[in-house]
Amino acid sequence: MQVTETLSEGLKREFRVVLPATELEERLTSELATLKDRVKINGFRPGKVPVAHLRRLYGRSVMAEVVQNAVAEAERKIVDDHQLKLANQPRFEFPEDKDEMEKALDAKTDLAFKVAVEVLPTFELVDLSDVKVTKPVFRVPDAEVEEGLERLSKQNRPFESKGEDAAAETGDRVVVDFVGSIDGVEFEGGKGEEVPVEIGSGSFIPGFEEQLTGAKKGEERTLAVTFPETYPAAHLAGKDASFAVTVKDVLAPGEVTIDDAFATNFGMESLDAMRDAMRGALQRDYDGVARRKLKKVLLDALDERYSFELPPTLLDQEFQGVWQQVLSDLQRAGKTFEDEGTSEDKAKDEYRRIAERRVRLGLVLARIGETADVKVSDDEVTQALIERARQYPGQERQVWEFYQKNPQALAELRAPLFEEKVVDHILSQVTVEETEVSKEALLADFEDEAKGEAEEAAGEKA
């Protein structure tokens, strides 16, 4: 096998690989000789089948394996001899001339093919000791803990029927059957039976709950509502609809006393223990927001300090993934770029910059993690898989088996774990200053920050 580099331009490399006809013949003969001892053919004793006969029967299929093995060998040779770190899978180009390819498969002429690869950029890791980042800190006040307990008690309070002639009021639970229609035509997902509706909870589309005020058991009503423009189902967003409702019962909420007995219903030893658990849960949520904001600031600092050429194919793949999601979101919302105050070209430029940032940060985080020997243990991946399976009640086994059988999917679980460990490593190298902030300040622009983090997903591309 002869391998010759024909192009070295930026991160692109191309090689010409030649397998002489004599080598093809040798490899084919060797494989057929091995096959002779394994196959059983009528009329021949085991191991006594002539190689010429085997060649007539299996020559082409065996030669296909020879070529496949040669391709894999060429890839390994290119990587090892030139000490390359590939950015993606190599691209192989074989002769387009059918007759030439046929002759090569018959070992009557040399087989020449091209291998095109893109390599990862080389760059020096910068000193981050001068980087200062601020971590917002919000301590959960006692009042918010009590509010959390109040919400929990409200969600778990008992309801009792108010009787035949009692009218529904705000706070009551009305059990209804309903059928929704638009322009007189019933729509998918617009039908329900024995559905509890708590008036004033804001759980249903605007206007639905309010129009049940004053309803009595056995009463039939038609509710006129308008789906919000931002409704997830695009075919319903912004549409006027009517719901034919039959009231099955009207229930009034009972009282719940927040005490030790209430706490024991949730498996807590006491009300104080429940308060501690509530405080911890709330604090973890706020700490998660603070972590995401801190991470965003840290990634911004990294982005400012690194600039290098990106593998074109890797960048294009990243952009295509981002862009398809953008188009899908617009279609689902029934909107256009003009509705968003931009044009398709401007949006493409914006999201290409996002793709560039994601790829660049992904490469930086990967390099930092590699240099620092950051590892994700199998136990940590298993725990992440357990958490993922729990997100699909009733389908845990199928989810588990899917990931176990798909290494790529399992790698996608490992990637964010790796990313967070690398971020922790970087945070240990920079100066982190904690600043007490209000709840409003912590949550300010949180949706934008969350979107930015989703746009990064840097480590997942590492």
mmCIF file of N, CA and C in Angstrom, residues 229-235 237 321-348 350-351 451:
data_model
loop_
_atom_site.group_PDB
_atom_site.id
_atom_site.type_symbol
_atom_site.label_atom_id
_atom_site.label_comp_id
_atom_site.label_asym_id
_atom_site.label_seq_id
_atom_site.Cartn_x
_atom_site.Cartn_y
_atom_site.Cartn_z
ATOM 1 N N GLU A 229 -51.365 33.223 21.157
ATOM 2 C CA GLU A 229 -50.526 33.198 19.952
ATOM 3 C C GLU A 229 -49.310 32.298 20.141
ATOM 4 N N THR A 230 -48.886 32.159 21.393
ATOM 5 C CA THR A 230 -47.695 31.347 21.680
ATOM 6 C C THR A 230 -48.043 29.907 22.042
ATOM 7 N N TYR A 231 -49.286 29.493 21.797
ATOM 8 C CA TYR A 231 -49.691 28.133 22.151
ATOM 9 C C TYR A 231 -48.818 27.117 21.419
ATOM 10 N N PRO A 232 -48.327 26.079 22.126
ATOM 11 C CA PRO A 232 -47.384 25.126 21.517
ATOM 12 C C PRO A 232 -47.884 24.466 20.235
ATOM 13 N N ALA A 233 -49.189 24.150 20.182
ATOM 14 C CA ALA A 233 -49.731 23.525 18.964
ATOM 15 C C ALA A 233 -49.999 24.617 17.933
ATOM 16 N N ALA A 234 -49.190 24.651 16.880
ATOM 17 C CA ALA A 234 -49.263 25.736 15.903
ATOM 18 C C ALA A 234 -50.630 25.823 15.230
ATOM 19 N N HIS A 235 -51.295 24.678 15.025
ATOM 20 C CA HIS A 235 -52.585 24.694 14.323
ATOM 21 C C HIS A 235 -53.711 25.271 15.192
ATOM 22 N N ALA A 237 -52.773 27.850 17.726
ATOM 23 C CA ALA A 237 -52.302 29.155 18.213
ATOM 24 C C ALA A 237 -53.084 30.300 17.576
ATOM 25 N N GLY A 321 -27.267 21.823 12.113
ATOM 26 C CA GLY A 321 -28.065 21.387 13.249
ATOM 27 C C GLY A 321 -28.803 22.539 13.907
ATOM 28 N N VAL A 322 -28.096 23.661 14.095
ATOM 29 C CA VAL A 322 -28.709 24.848 14.690
ATOM 30 C C VAL A 322 -29.797 25.396 13.776
ATOM 31 N N TRP A 323 -29.485 25.477 12.511
ATOM 32 C CA TRP A 323 -30.406 26.096 11.549
ATOM 33 C C TRP A 323 -31.689 25.279 11.398
ATOM 34 N N GLN A 324 -31.560 23.964 11.346
ATOM 35 C CA GLN A 324 -32.753 23.129 11.228
ATOM 36 C C GLN A 324 -33.649 23.290 12.445
ATOM 37 N N GLN A 325 -33.058 23.483 13.618
ATOM 38 C CA GLN A 325 -33.853 23.705 14.822
ATOM 39 C C GLN A 325 -34.584 25.044 14.749
ATOM 40 N N VAL A 326 -33.891 26.055 14.216
ATOM 41 C CA VAL A 326 -34.516 27.370 14.056
ATOM 42 C C VAL A 326 -35.723 27.271 13.121
ATOM 43 N N LEU A 327 -35.529 26.615 11.986
ATOM 44 C CA LEU A 327 -36.630 26.467 11.024
ATOM 45 C C LEU A 327 -37.786 25.676 11.621
ATOM 46 N N SER A 328 -37.453 24.645 12.380
ATOM 47 C CA SER A 328 -38.487 23.826 13.005
ATOM 48 C C SER A 328 -39.288 24.638 14.018
ATOM 49 N N ASP A 329 -38.587 25.459 14.807
ATOM 50 C CA ASP A 329 -39.260 26.285 15.808
ATOM 51 C C ASP A 329 -40.186 27.305 15.137
ATOM 52 N N LEU A 330 -39.723 27.904 14.051
ATOM 53 C CA LEU A 330 -40.562 28.864 13.332
ATOM 54 C C LEU A 330 -41.802 28.187 12.770
ATOM 55 N N GLN A 331 -41.616 27.017 12.181
ATOM 56 C CA GLN A 331 -42.749 26.306 11.593
ATOM 57 C C GLN A 331 -43.767 25.910 12.655
ATOM 58 N N ARG A 332 -43.265 25.437 13.794
ATOM 59 C CA ARG A 332 -44.165 25.035 14.869
ATOM 60 C C ARG A 332 -44.957 26.231 15.400
ATOM 61 N N ALA A 333 -44.305 27.393 15.426
ATOM 62 C CA ALA A 333 -44.979 28.595 15.919
ATOM 63 C C ALA A 333 -45.795 29.287 14.835
ATOM 64 N N GLY A 334 -45.685 28.806 13.590
ATOM 65 C CA GLY A 334 -46.405 29.426 12.488
ATOM 66 C C GLY A 334 -45.928 30.832 12.183
ATOM 67 N N LYS A 335 -44.630 31.078 12.335
ATOM 68 C CA LYS A 335 -44.083 32.421 12.132
ATOM 69 C C LYS A 335 -43.040 32.423 11.024
ATOM 70 N N THR A 336 -42.662 33.628 10.609
ATOM 71 C CA THR A 336 -41.628 33.814 9.599
ATOM 72 C C THR A 336 -40.496 34.639 10.197
ATOM 73 N N PHE A 337 -39.411 34.766 9.446
ATOM 74 C CA PHE A 337 -38.303 35.599 9.925
ATOM 75 C C PHE A 337 -38.743 37.055 10.054
ATOM 76 N N GLU A 338 -39.610 37.486 9.156
ATOM 77 C CA GLU A 338 -40.112 38.870 9.204
ATOM 78 C C GLU A 338 -40.902 39.112 10.480
ATOM 79 N N ASP A 339 -41.652 38.070 10.925
ATOM 80 C CA ASP A 339 -42.395 38.202 12.188
ATOM 81 C C ASP A 339 -41.448 38.406 13.362
ATOM 82 N N GLU A 340 -40.235 37.881 13.239
ATOM 83 C CA GLU A 340 -39.245 38.006 14.305
ATOM 84 C C GLU A 340 -38.389 39.259 14.143
ATOM 85 N N GLY A 341 -38.734 40.111 13.177
ATOM 86 C CA GLY A 341 -38.013 41.362 12.981
ATOM 87 C C GLY A 341 -36.657 41.204 12.326
ATOM 88 N N THR A 342 -36.501 40.176 11.511
ATOM 89 C CA THR A 342 -35.235 39.949 10.828
ATOM 90 C C THR A 342 -35.496 39.352 9.455
ATOM 91 N N SER A 343 -34.445 38.973 8.773
ATOM 92 C CA SER A 343 -34.576 38.314 7.469
ATOM 93 C C SER A 343 -33.841 36.981 7.546
ATOM 94 N N GLU A 344 -34.063 36.140 6.562
ATOM 95 C CA GLU A 344 -33.409 34.830 6.576
ATOM 96 C C GLU A 344 -31.893 34.973 6.501
ATOM 97 N N ASP A 345 -31.404 35.892 5.672
ATOM 98 C CA ASP A 345 -29.949 36.074 5.540
ATOM 99 C C ASP A 345 -29.329 36.562 6.844
ATOM 100 N N LYS A 346 -29.992 37.534 7.490
ATOM 101 C CA LYS A 346 -29.467 38.045 8.759
ATOM 102 C C LYS A 346 -29.496 36.965 9.827
ATOM 103 N N ALA A 347 -30.570 36.188 9.826
ATOM 104 C CA ALA A 347 -30.672 35.103 10.809
ATOM 105 C C ALA A 347 -29.583 34.068 10.573
ATOM 106 N N LYS A 348 -29.300 33.762 9.313
ATOM 107 C CA LYS A 348 -28.239 32.795 9.016
ATOM 108 C C LYS A 348 -26.890 33.291 9.523
ATOM 109 N N GLU A 350 -26.377 35.319 12.005
ATOM 110 C CA GLU A 350 -26.387 35.276 13.469
ATOM 111 C C GLU A 350 -26.153 33.852 13.969
ATOM 112 N N TYR A 351 -26.850 32.911 13.376
ATOM 113 C CA TYR A 351 -26.728 31.534 13.868
ATOM 114 C C TYR A 351 -25.445 30.868 13.404
ATOM 115 N N LYS A 451 -31.246 30.422 27.184
ATOM 116 C CA LYS A 451 -31.156 30.232 25.744
ATOM 117 C C LYS A 451 -29.704 30.246 25.301
#
